[in-house]
Amino acid sequence: MKETVKRILEKYVTISCESTFIVGFSGGWDSMCLLDIMNKLSKEYGFLLVAAHLNHNWRGKESENEKERCLEFCEENDITFISDTLQEGLKASEVVAREMRYDFFKRCAEEFEADAILTAHTKSDNAETILYRIIKGTGLNGLEGIKEIRDLGGFKVIRPILNFSRKDIEDYCIKNELYPNNDSSNTNTKYARNNIRHNIMPAIRHINPNIENSLITLADIAAGNNKVINELMQNIENQITIGNKWLTQNFLILNSAIKQHFVYKLLMKNDLETSFSKIQKMINFITENQ
């Protein structure tokens, strides 16, 4: 796994003694695995490794205990540790949590002038995300799933263990005698993604035991088709925009499928949740307010 992580990082950044990497570290299985691998690489290259822990402040003492265990692990392994705690009263939703995490990671990257932010998304996360988007309603772009790299306000966000399954991660942690946190909220199926993980995916496996790989293959096919479509759409986009602004009249004469493509692209560019109904509402709004 270490060599795979190294190879993926080298696709996007230079690894040297002058590098700095921020790792999102909840202390769970996935992030514990990634941080341990990065710690081994830091011993080889001498780069600065920073573990960034965000306490969402949803579970009181349990969250505080997790933070302390994360701090202890970093102190034992000579890893720089930085943390923050969200204020009480924020809505306990997956969307809010994600926004707050990435805001925190970006602040950490700015403080340490990091070369990249690393998050511990896995193949299992990716498959669940694709299925979640299918259920919510998505376009071809959404079927691509979690990208190996994305931009966050000028910083690279890299997912170097995206090709490994949850079982791979668990096997690594057990083999290397790591003792991750077990977040009790991860079993709460009121959250959509937990429901998919604990109920829907197991049910689908009765039909297709290789559902994870099937969904990842679907993502690869979607990515290939999108490359072709984007080349064609670029020519059309040049006709409906001036600078960063759409020419409303030119946009409205497009057929419905192409309109949906551009609205979806706009939502994705701004890192917003997408669904067919949201896209259609935006098109209707533009039509009614021309």
PDB file of C-alpha atoms in Angstrom:
ATOM      1  CA  MET A   1       0.000   0.000   0.000  1.00  0.00           C
ATOM      2  CA  LYS A   2       2.840   2.382   0.774  1.00  0.00           C
ATOM      3  CA  GLU A   3       4.226   2.130  -2.747  1.00  0.00           C
ATOM      4  CA  THR A   4       0.782   2.769  -4.237  1.00  0.00           C
ATOM      5  CA  VAL A   5       0.310   5.878  -2.082  1.00  0.00           C
ATOM      6  CA  LYS A   6       3.773   7.085  -3.075  1.00  0.00           C
ATOM      7  CA  ARG A   7       3.071   6.513  -6.771  1.00  0.00           C
ATOM      8  CA  ILE A   8      -0.220   8.407  -6.664  1.00  0.00           C
ATOM      9  CA  LEU A   9       1.308  11.349  -4.807  1.00  0.00           C
ATOM     10  CA  GLU A  10       4.132  11.566  -7.337  1.00  0.00           C
ATOM     11  CA  LYS A  11       1.557  11.971 -10.127  1.00  0.00           C
ATOM     12  CA  TYR A  12       0.561  15.348  -8.711  1.00  0.00           C
ATOM     13  CA  VAL A  13       3.303  16.697  -6.424  1.00  0.00           C
ATOM     14  CA  THR A  14       7.017  16.485  -5.740  1.00  0.00           C
ATOM     15  CA  ILE A  15       7.921  14.531  -2.612  1.00  0.00           C
ATOM     16  CA  SER A  16      11.027  15.896  -0.908  1.00  0.00           C
ATOM     17  CA  CYS A  17      12.353  17.044   2.444  1.00  0.00           C
ATOM     18  CA  GLU A  18      10.874  20.469   1.665  1.00  0.00           C
ATOM     19  CA  SER A  19       7.330  19.148   1.163  1.00  0.00           C
ATOM     20  CA  THR A  20       4.436  19.550   3.595  1.00  0.00           C
ATOM     21  CA  PHE A  21       1.375  17.325   3.611  1.00  0.00           C
ATOM     22  CA  ILE A  22      -1.846  17.768   5.574  1.00  0.00           C
ATOM     23  CA  VAL A  23      -3.738  14.545   6.348  1.00  0.00           C
ATOM     24  CA  GLY A  24      -7.362  14.731   7.449  1.00  0.00           C
ATOM     25  CA  PHE A  25      -7.271  12.594  10.587  1.00  0.00           C
ATOM     26  CA  SER A  26     -10.441  11.519  12.373  1.00  0.00           C
ATOM     27  CA  GLY A  27      -8.667   8.602  14.010  1.00  0.00           C
ATOM     28  CA  GLY A  28     -10.950   6.117  12.241  1.00  0.00           C
ATOM     29  CA  TRP A  29      -9.757   3.109  10.248  1.00  0.00           C
ATOM     30  CA  ASP A  30      -9.281   4.870   6.916  1.00  0.00           C
ATOM     31  CA  SER A  31      -7.487   7.981   8.153  1.00  0.00           C
ATOM     32  CA  MET A  32      -5.397   5.965  10.646  1.00  0.00           C
ATOM     33  CA  CYS A  33      -4.199   3.781   7.767  1.00  0.00           C
ATOM     34  CA  LEU A  34      -3.362   6.771   5.556  1.00  0.00           C
ATOM     35  CA  LEU A  35      -1.589   8.694   8.311  1.00  0.00           C
ATOM     36  CA  ASP A  36       0.519   5.661   9.234  1.00  0.00           C
ATOM     37  CA  ILE A  37       1.563   5.164   5.597  1.00  0.00           C
ATOM     38  CA  MET A  38       2.412   8.858   5.249  1.00  0.00           C
ATOM     39  CA  ASN A  39       4.393   8.708   8.484  1.00  0.00           C
ATOM     40  CA  LYS A  40       6.513   5.890   7.038  1.00  0.00           C
ATOM     41  CA  LEU A  41       7.081   7.924   3.870  1.00  0.00           C
ATOM     42  CA  SER A  42       7.999  10.978   5.944  1.00  0.00           C
ATOM     43  CA  LYS A  43      10.732   8.923   7.597  1.00  0.00           C
ATOM     44  CA  GLU A  44      12.176   8.223   4.147  1.00  0.00           C
ATOM     45  CA  TYR A  45      11.876  11.714   2.676  1.00  0.00           C
ATOM     46  CA  GLY A  46      11.959  13.977   5.726  1.00  0.00           C
ATOM     47  CA  PHE A  47       8.881  16.013   4.755  1.00  0.00           C
ATOM     48  CA  LEU A  48       6.613  17.716   7.290  1.00  0.00           C
ATOM     49  CA  LEU A  49       3.510  15.671   8.072  1.00  0.00           C
ATOM     50  CA  VAL A  50       0.550  17.385   9.734  1.00  0.00           C
ATOM     51  CA  ALA A  51      -2.488  15.525  11.085  1.00  0.00           C
ATOM     52  CA  ALA A  52      -5.570  17.772  10.972  1.00  0.00           C
ATOM     53  CA  HIS A  53      -8.389  16.712  13.306  1.00  0.00           C
ATOM     54  CA  LEU A  54     -11.803  18.403  13.349  1.00  0.00           C
ATOM     55  CA  ASN A  55     -14.104  17.748  16.303  1.00  0.00           C
ATOM     56  CA  HIS A  56     -17.635  18.187  14.923  1.00  0.00           C
ATOM     57  CA  ASN A  57     -18.856  18.510  18.516  1.00  0.00           C
ATOM     58  CA  TRP A  58     -21.855  16.246  17.950  1.00  0.00           C
ATOM     59  CA  ARG A  59     -21.161  13.486  20.454  1.00  0.00           C
ATOM     60  CA  GLY A  60     -19.885  15.303  23.535  1.00  0.00           C
ATOM     61  CA  LYS A  61     -17.420  13.313  25.623  1.00  0.00           C
ATOM     62  CA  GLU A  62     -17.025  10.615  22.972  1.00  0.00           C
ATOM     63  CA  SER A  63     -15.759  13.223  20.478  1.00  0.00           C
ATOM     64  CA  GLU A  64     -13.368  14.655  23.060  1.00  0.00           C
ATOM     65  CA  ASN A  65     -11.992  11.191  23.814  1.00  0.00           C
ATOM     66  CA  GLU A  66     -11.428  10.569  20.097  1.00  0.00           C
ATOM     67  CA  LYS A  67      -9.526  13.830  19.809  1.00  0.00           C
ATOM     68  CA  GLU A  68      -7.312  12.833  22.759  1.00  0.00           C
ATOM     69  CA  ARG A  69      -6.553   9.439  21.201  1.00  0.00           C
ATOM     70  CA  CYS A  70      -5.634  11.151  17.933  1.00  0.00           C
ATOM     71  CA  LEU A  71      -3.312  13.502  19.803  1.00  0.00           C
ATOM     72  CA  GLU A  72      -1.693  10.604  21.672  1.00  0.00           C
ATOM     73  CA  PHE A  73      -1.073   8.702  18.419  1.00  0.00           C
ATOM     74  CA  CYS A  74       0.586  11.753  16.865  1.00  0.00           C
ATOM     75  CA  GLU A  75       2.719  12.429  19.926  1.00  0.00           C
ATOM     76  CA  GLU A  76       3.869   8.804  20.009  1.00  0.00           C
ATOM     77  CA  ASN A  77       4.834   8.988  16.327  1.00  0.00           C
ATOM     78  CA  ASP A  78       6.271  12.515  16.297  1.00  0.00           C
ATOM     79  CA  ILE A  79       3.581  13.808  13.922  1.00  0.00           C
ATOM     80  CA  THR A  80       2.514  17.460  14.050  1.00  0.00           C
ATOM     81  CA  PHE A  81      -1.088  17.636  15.276  1.00  0.00           C
ATOM     82  CA  ILE A  82      -3.568  20.461  14.747  1.00  0.00           C
ATOM     83  CA  SER A  83      -7.226  20.443  15.750  1.00  0.00           C
ATOM     84  CA  ASP A  84     -10.322  22.583  15.965  1.00  0.00           C
ATOM     85  CA  THR A  85     -13.760  22.140  17.506  1.00  0.00           C
ATOM     86  CA  LEU A  86     -16.928  23.346  15.820  1.00  0.00           C
ATOM     87  CA  GLN A  87     -19.274  25.559  17.770  1.00  0.00           C
ATOM     88  CA  GLU A  88     -22.342  23.984  19.306  1.00  0.00           C
ATOM     89  CA  GLY A  89     -25.677  24.341  17.560  1.00  0.00           C
ATOM     90  CA  LEU A  90     -24.564  23.681  13.989  1.00  0.00           C
ATOM     91  CA  LYS A  91     -26.898  21.432  12.047  1.00  0.00           C
ATOM     92  CA  ALA A  92     -25.759  17.822  12.391  1.00  0.00           C
ATOM     93  CA  SER A  93     -25.902  16.911   8.703  1.00  0.00           C
ATOM     94  CA  GLU A  94     -23.504  15.224   6.309  1.00  0.00           C
ATOM     95  CA  VAL A  95     -23.440  18.294   4.037  1.00  0.00           C
ATOM     96  CA  VAL A  96     -22.607  20.731   6.865  1.00  0.00           C
ATOM     97  CA  ALA A  97     -19.956  18.370   8.250  1.00  0.00           C
ATOM     98  CA  ARG A  98     -18.296  18.064   4.859  1.00  0.00           C
ATOM     99  CA  GLU A  99     -18.264  21.835   4.303  1.00  0.00           C
ATOM    100  CA  MET A 100     -16.790  22.482   7.753  1.00  0.00           C
ATOM    101  CA  ARG A 101     -14.107  19.801   7.303  1.00  0.00           C
ATOM    102  CA  TYR A 102     -12.872  21.185   4.011  1.00  0.00           C
ATOM    103  CA  ASP A 103     -12.904  24.721   5.353  1.00  0.00           C
ATOM    104  CA  PHE A 104     -10.740  23.517   8.251  1.00  0.00           C
ATOM    105  CA  PHE A 105      -8.381  21.602   5.953  1.00  0.00           C
ATOM    106  CA  LYS A 106      -7.957  24.675   3.767  1.00  0.00           C
ATOM    107  CA  ARG A 107      -7.088  26.836   6.795  1.00  0.00           C
ATOM    108  CA  CYS A 108      -4.518  24.236   7.863  1.00  0.00           C
ATOM    109  CA  ALA A 109      -3.022  24.157   4.371  1.00  0.00           C
ATOM    110  CA  GLU A 110      -2.730  27.941   4.385  1.00  0.00           C
ATOM    111  CA  GLU A 111      -1.101  27.982   7.810  1.00  0.00           C
ATOM    112  CA  PHE A 112       1.528  25.368   6.909  1.00  0.00           C
ATOM    113  CA  GLU A 113       1.848  26.334   3.223  1.00  0.00           C
ATOM    114  CA  ALA A 114       1.118  22.723   2.348  1.00  0.00           C
ATOM    115  CA  ASP A 115       1.879  21.051  -0.963  1.00  0.00           C
ATOM    116  CA  ALA A 116      -1.321  19.021  -0.708  1.00  0.00           C
ATOM    117  CA  ILE A 117      -4.196  17.973   1.524  1.00  0.00           C
ATOM    118  CA  LEU A 118      -4.737  14.215   1.736  1.00  0.00           C
ATOM    119  CA  THR A 119      -8.061  12.614   2.584  1.00  0.00           C
ATOM    120  CA  ALA A 120      -8.655   8.929   3.247  1.00  0.00           C
ATOM    121  CA  HIS A 121     -11.461   8.146   0.806  1.00  0.00           C
ATOM    122  CA  THR A 122     -11.508   4.497  -0.262  1.00  0.00           C
ATOM    123  CA  LYS A 123     -12.912   2.376  -3.076  1.00  0.00           C
ATOM    124  CA  SER A 124     -15.807   1.502  -0.760  1.00  0.00           C
ATOM    125  CA  ASP A 125     -16.527   5.193  -0.139  1.00  0.00           C
ATOM    126  CA  ASN A 126     -16.444   5.798  -3.876  1.00  0.00           C
ATOM    127  CA  ALA A 127     -18.881   2.978  -4.645  1.00  0.00           C
ATOM    128  CA  GLU A 128     -21.256   4.217  -1.937  1.00  0.00           C
ATOM    129  CA  THR A 129     -21.024   7.765  -3.269  1.00  0.00           C
ATOM    130  CA  ILE A 130     -21.889   6.654  -6.807  1.00  0.00           C
ATOM    131  CA  LEU A 131     -24.874   4.666  -5.532  1.00  0.00           C
ATOM    132  CA  TYR A 132     -25.957   7.623  -3.367  1.00  0.00           C
ATOM    133  CA  ARG A 133     -25.886   9.918  -6.397  1.00  0.00           C
ATOM    134  CA  ILE A 134     -27.850   7.419  -8.487  1.00  0.00           C
ATOM    135  CA  ILE A 135     -30.504   7.253  -5.776  1.00  0.00           C
ATOM    136  CA  LYS A 136     -30.652  11.057  -5.390  1.00  0.00           C
ATOM    137  CA  GLY A 137     -30.576  11.636  -9.135  1.00  0.00           C
ATOM    138  CA  THR A 138     -27.450  12.546 -11.038  1.00  0.00           C
ATOM    139  CA  GLY A 139     -26.047  13.155 -14.477  1.00  0.00           C
ATOM    140  CA  LEU A 140     -23.170  11.497 -16.273  1.00  0.00           C
ATOM    141  CA  ASN A 141     -20.652  13.694 -14.440  1.00  0.00           C
ATOM    142  CA  GLY A 142     -21.963  12.550 -11.067  1.00  0.00           C
ATOM    143  CA  LEU A 143     -21.455   8.927 -12.069  1.00  0.00           C
ATOM    144  CA  GLU A 144     -17.709   9.562 -12.129  1.00  0.00           C
ATOM    145  CA  GLY A 145     -17.761   9.385  -8.334  1.00  0.00           C
ATOM    146  CA  ILE A 146     -14.957  10.683  -6.109  1.00  0.00           C
ATOM    147  CA  LYS A 147     -12.005  12.068  -8.046  1.00  0.00           C
ATOM    148  CA  GLU A 148      -8.441  11.105  -7.188  1.00  0.00           C
ATOM    149  CA  ILE A 149      -7.586  14.818  -7.099  1.00  0.00           C
ATOM    150  CA  ARG A 150      -9.587  18.036  -6.814  1.00  0.00           C
ATOM    151  CA  ASP A 151      -8.883  21.701  -6.220  1.00  0.00           C
ATOM    152  CA  LEU A 152      -9.705  23.436  -2.948  1.00  0.00           C
ATOM    153  CA  GLY A 153      -9.091  27.159  -3.190  1.00  0.00           C
ATOM    154  CA  GLY A 154      -5.750  26.692  -4.909  1.00  0.00           C
ATOM    155  CA  PHE A 155      -4.696  23.656  -2.861  1.00  0.00           C
ATOM    156  CA  LYS A 156      -4.588  20.097  -4.202  1.00  0.00           C
ATOM    157  CA  VAL A 157      -6.794  17.582  -2.407  1.00  0.00           C
ATOM    158  CA  ILE A 158      -5.477  14.086  -3.157  1.00  0.00           C
ATOM    159  CA  ARG A 159      -7.112  10.753  -2.263  1.00  0.00           C
ATOM    160  CA  PRO A 160      -4.156   8.313  -2.346  1.00  0.00           C
ATOM    161  CA  ILE A 161      -5.977   5.227  -0.978  1.00  0.00           C
ATOM    162  CA  LEU A 162      -8.968   5.519  -3.329  1.00  0.00           C
ATOM    163  CA  ASN A 163      -8.113   2.194  -4.991  1.00  0.00           C
ATOM    164  CA  PHE A 164      -8.276   0.229  -1.736  1.00  0.00           C
ATOM    165  CA  SER A 165     -11.414  -1.319  -0.261  1.00  0.00           C
ATOM    166  CA  ARG A 166     -12.521  -1.018   3.333  1.00  0.00           C
ATOM    167  CA  LYS A 167     -11.336  -4.585   3.924  1.00  0.00           C
ATOM    168  CA  ASP A 168      -7.872  -3.673   2.603  1.00  0.00           C
ATOM    169  CA  ILE A 169      -7.760  -0.820   5.104  1.00  0.00           C
ATOM    170  CA  GLU A 170      -8.864  -2.996   8.003  1.00  0.00           C
ATOM    171  CA  ASP A 171      -6.304  -5.666   7.111  1.00  0.00           C
ATOM    172  CA  TYR A 172      -3.550  -3.014   7.043  1.00  0.00           C
ATOM    173  CA  CYS A 173      -4.514  -1.621  10.451  1.00  0.00           C
ATOM    174  CA  ILE A 174      -4.656  -5.075  12.041  1.00  0.00           C
ATOM    175  CA  LYS A 175      -1.345  -6.130  10.500  1.00  0.00           C
ATOM    176  CA  ASN A 176       0.359  -2.930  11.688  1.00  0.00           C
ATOM    177  CA  GLU A 177      -1.223  -3.079  15.158  1.00  0.00           C
ATOM    178  CA  LEU A 178      -3.095   0.203  14.795  1.00  0.00           C
ATOM    179  CA  TYR A 179      -6.048   0.900  17.059  1.00  0.00           C
ATOM    180  CA  PRO A 180      -8.471   3.277  15.316  1.00  0.00           C
ATOM    181  CA  ASN A 181     -11.393   5.125  16.863  1.00  0.00           C
ATOM    182  CA  ASN A 182     -14.838   3.657  16.313  1.00  0.00           C
ATOM    183  CA  ASP A 183     -17.178   6.617  15.772  1.00  0.00           C
ATOM    184  CA  SER A 184     -20.619   5.551  17.062  1.00  0.00           C
ATOM    185  CA  SER A 185     -22.336   7.876  14.571  1.00  0.00           C
ATOM    186  CA  ASN A 186     -21.010   5.710  11.720  1.00  0.00           C
ATOM    187  CA  THR A 187     -23.620   3.086  12.597  1.00  0.00           C
ATOM    188  CA  ASN A 188     -26.502   5.572  12.763  1.00  0.00           C
ATOM    189  CA  THR A 189     -28.572   4.790   9.673  1.00  0.00           C
ATOM    190  CA  LYS A 190     -30.578   8.013   9.877  1.00  0.00           C
ATOM    191  CA  TYR A 191     -27.683   9.407   7.828  1.00  0.00           C
ATOM    192  CA  ALA A 192     -28.169   8.471   4.163  1.00  0.00           C
ATOM    193  CA  ARG A 193     -24.629   7.266   3.548  1.00  0.00           C
ATOM    194  CA  ASN A 194     -24.672   5.045   6.636  1.00  0.00           C
ATOM    195  CA  ASN A 195     -27.974   3.581   5.481  1.00  0.00           C
ATOM    196  CA  ILE A 196     -26.389   2.791   2.110  1.00  0.00           C
ATOM    197  CA  ARG A 197     -23.321   1.265   3.788  1.00  0.00           C
ATOM    198  CA  HIS A 198     -25.074  -0.885   6.373  1.00  0.00           C
ATOM    199  CA  ASN A 199     -28.385  -1.756   4.697  1.00  0.00           C
ATOM    200  CA  ILE A 200     -28.545  -1.080   0.964  1.00  0.00           C
ATOM    201  CA  MET A 201     -25.100  -2.288  -0.145  1.00  0.00           C
ATOM    202  CA  PRO A 202     -25.380  -5.599   1.770  1.00  0.00           C
ATOM    203  CA  ALA A 203     -28.790  -6.179   0.167  1.00  0.00           C
ATOM    204  CA  ILE A 204     -27.396  -5.514  -3.316  1.00  0.00           C
ATOM    205  CA  ARG A 205     -24.502  -7.912  -2.674  1.00  0.00           C
ATOM    206  CA  HIS A 206     -27.053 -10.739  -2.605  1.00  0.00           C
ATOM    207  CA  ILE A 207     -27.681  -9.933  -6.276  1.00  0.00           C
ATOM    208  CA  ASN A 208     -24.139  -8.897  -7.228  1.00  0.00           C
ATOM    209  CA  PRO A 209     -21.333  -9.831  -4.802  1.00  0.00           C
ATOM    210  CA  ASN A 210     -18.967  -7.596  -6.828  1.00  0.00           C
ATOM    211  CA  ILE A 211     -21.142  -4.487  -6.629  1.00  0.00           C
ATOM    212  CA  GLU A 212     -18.251  -2.243  -5.560  1.00  0.00           C
ATOM    213  CA  ASN A 213     -16.195  -3.120  -8.617  1.00  0.00           C
ATOM    214  CA  SER A 214     -19.265  -2.821 -10.855  1.00  0.00           C
ATOM    215  CA  LEU A 215     -19.930   0.717  -9.626  1.00  0.00           C
ATOM    216  CA  ILE A 216     -16.273   1.698 -10.057  1.00  0.00           C
ATOM    217  CA  THR A 217     -16.378   0.315 -13.617  1.00  0.00           C
ATOM    218  CA  LEU A 218     -19.484   2.413 -14.242  1.00  0.00           C
ATOM    219  CA  ALA A 219     -17.559   5.450 -13.004  1.00  0.00           C
ATOM    220  CA  ASP A 220     -14.684   4.702 -15.393  1.00  0.00           C
ATOM    221  CA  ILE A 221     -17.092   4.385 -18.336  1.00  0.00           C
ATOM    222  CA  ALA A 222     -18.804   7.640 -17.371  1.00  0.00           C
ATOM    223  CA  ALA A 223     -15.437   9.411 -17.146  1.00  0.00           C
ATOM    224  CA  GLY A 224     -14.500   8.241 -20.647  1.00  0.00           C
ATOM    225  CA  ASN A 225     -17.808   9.350 -22.130  1.00  0.00           C
ATOM    226  CA  ASN A 226     -17.544  12.684 -20.354  1.00  0.00           C
ATOM    227  CA  LYS A 227     -14.216  13.424 -22.027  1.00  0.00           C
ATOM    228  CA  VAL A 228     -15.870  13.093 -25.425  1.00  0.00           C
ATOM    229  CA  ILE A 229     -18.894  15.149 -24.396  1.00  0.00           C
ATOM    230  CA  ASN A 230     -16.808  17.910 -22.817  1.00  0.00           C
ATOM    231  CA  GLU A 231     -14.843  18.421 -26.011  1.00  0.00           C
ATOM    232  CA  LEU A 232     -18.084  18.909 -27.928  1.00  0.00           C
ATOM    233  CA  MET A 233     -19.627  21.090 -25.223  1.00  0.00           C
ATOM    234  CA  GLN A 234     -16.628  23.423 -25.162  1.00  0.00           C
ATOM    235  CA  ASN A 235     -17.494  24.671 -28.629  1.00  0.00           C
ATOM    236  CA  ILE A 236     -21.077  25.358 -27.565  1.00  0.00           C
ATOM    237  CA  GLU A 237     -19.983  27.040 -24.327  1.00  0.00           C
ATOM    238  CA  ASN A 238     -17.920  29.536 -26.314  1.00  0.00           C
ATOM    239  CA  GLN A 239     -21.147  30.602 -28.019  1.00  0.00           C
ATOM    240  CA  ILE A 240     -23.174  31.207 -24.854  1.00  0.00           C
ATOM    241  CA  THR A 241     -20.638  32.966 -22.650  1.00  0.00           C
ATOM    242  CA  ILE A 242     -18.788  36.237 -22.415  1.00  0.00           C
ATOM    243  CA  GLY A 243     -16.075  35.969 -19.796  1.00  0.00           C
ATOM    244  CA  ASN A 244     -17.647  34.168 -16.831  1.00  0.00           C
ATOM    245  CA  LYS A 245     -21.215  35.207 -17.701  1.00  0.00           C
ATOM    246  CA  TRP A 246     -23.825  33.289 -19.599  1.00  0.00           C
ATOM    247  CA  LEU A 247     -25.729  35.023 -22.400  1.00  0.00           C
ATOM    248  CA  THR A 248     -29.259  34.176 -21.321  1.00  0.00           C
ATOM    249  CA  GLN A 249     -30.866  34.313 -24.760  1.00  0.00           C
ATOM    250  CA  ASN A 250     -28.193  32.071 -26.251  1.00  0.00           C
ATOM    251  CA  PHE A 251     -28.534  29.648 -23.340  1.00  0.00           C
ATOM    252  CA  LEU A 252     -32.311  29.389 -23.639  1.00  0.00           C
ATOM    253  CA  ILE A 253     -32.302  28.331 -27.305  1.00  0.00           C
ATOM    254  CA  LEU A 254     -30.224  25.264 -26.481  1.00  0.00           C
ATOM    255  CA  ASN A 255     -31.990  21.901 -26.246  1.00  0.00           C
ATOM    256  CA  SER A 256     -32.921  20.662 -22.778  1.00  0.00           C
ATOM    257  CA  ALA A 257     -30.117  18.070 -22.520  1.00  0.00           C
ATOM    258  CA  ILE A 258     -27.422  20.655 -23.238  1.00  0.00           C
ATOM    259  CA  LYS A 259     -28.987  23.122 -20.776  1.00  0.00           C
ATOM    260  CA  GLN A 260     -28.891  20.423 -18.111  1.00  0.00           C
ATOM    261  CA  HIS A 261     -25.242  19.743 -18.901  1.00  0.00           C
ATOM    262  CA  PHE A 262     -24.207  23.355 -18.342  1.00  0.00           C
ATOM    263  CA  VAL A 263     -26.229  23.791 -15.148  1.00  0.00           C
ATOM    264  CA  TYR A 264     -24.811  20.538 -13.759  1.00  0.00           C
ATOM    265  CA  LYS A 265     -21.311  21.681 -14.634  1.00  0.00           C
ATOM    266  CA  LEU A 266     -21.946  24.975 -12.823  1.00  0.00           C
ATOM    267  CA  LEU A 267     -23.119  23.193  -9.663  1.00  0.00           C
ATOM    268  CA  MET A 268     -20.139  20.835  -9.703  1.00  0.00           C
ATOM    269  CA  LYS A 269     -17.721  23.725 -10.247  1.00  0.00           C
ATOM    270  CA  ASN A 270     -19.035  25.359  -7.083  1.00  0.00           C
ATOM    271  CA  ASP A 271     -18.918  22.053  -5.167  1.00  0.00           C
ATOM    272  CA  LEU A 272     -22.694  21.955  -4.613  1.00  0.00           C
ATOM    273  CA  GLU A 273     -24.904  18.905  -4.209  1.00  0.00           C
ATOM    274  CA  THR A 274     -26.684  18.062  -7.443  1.00  0.00           C
ATOM    275  CA  SER A 275     -29.891  16.321  -8.461  1.00  0.00           C
ATOM    276  CA  PHE A 276     -32.060  16.331 -11.577  1.00  0.00           C
ATOM    277  CA  SER A 277     -34.783  18.295  -9.773  1.00  0.00           C
ATOM    278  CA  LYS A 278     -32.313  20.985  -8.635  1.00  0.00           C
ATOM    279  CA  ILE A 279     -30.947  21.320 -12.173  1.00  0.00           C
ATOM    280  CA  GLN A 280     -34.454  21.646 -13.597  1.00  0.00           C
ATOM    281  CA  LYS A 281     -35.421  24.261 -11.007  1.00  0.00           C
ATOM    282  CA  MET A 282     -32.422  26.366 -11.989  1.00  0.00           C
ATOM    283  CA  ILE A 283     -33.310  26.109 -15.682  1.00  0.00           C
ATOM    284  CA  ASN A 284     -36.899  27.084 -14.892  1.00  0.00           C
ATOM    285  CA  PHE A 285     -35.689  30.052 -12.846  1.00  0.00           C
ATOM    286  CA  ILE A 286     -33.499  31.294 -15.709  1.00  0.00           C
ATOM    287  CA  THR A 287     -36.382  30.833 -18.157  1.00  0.00           C
ATOM    288  CA  GLU A 288     -38.879  32.701 -15.988  1.00  0.00           C
ATOM    289  CA  ASN A 289     -36.513  35.573 -15.187  1.00  0.00           C
ATOM    290  CA  GLN A 290     -34.972  36.246 -18.590  1.00  0.00           C
TER     291      GLN A 290
END
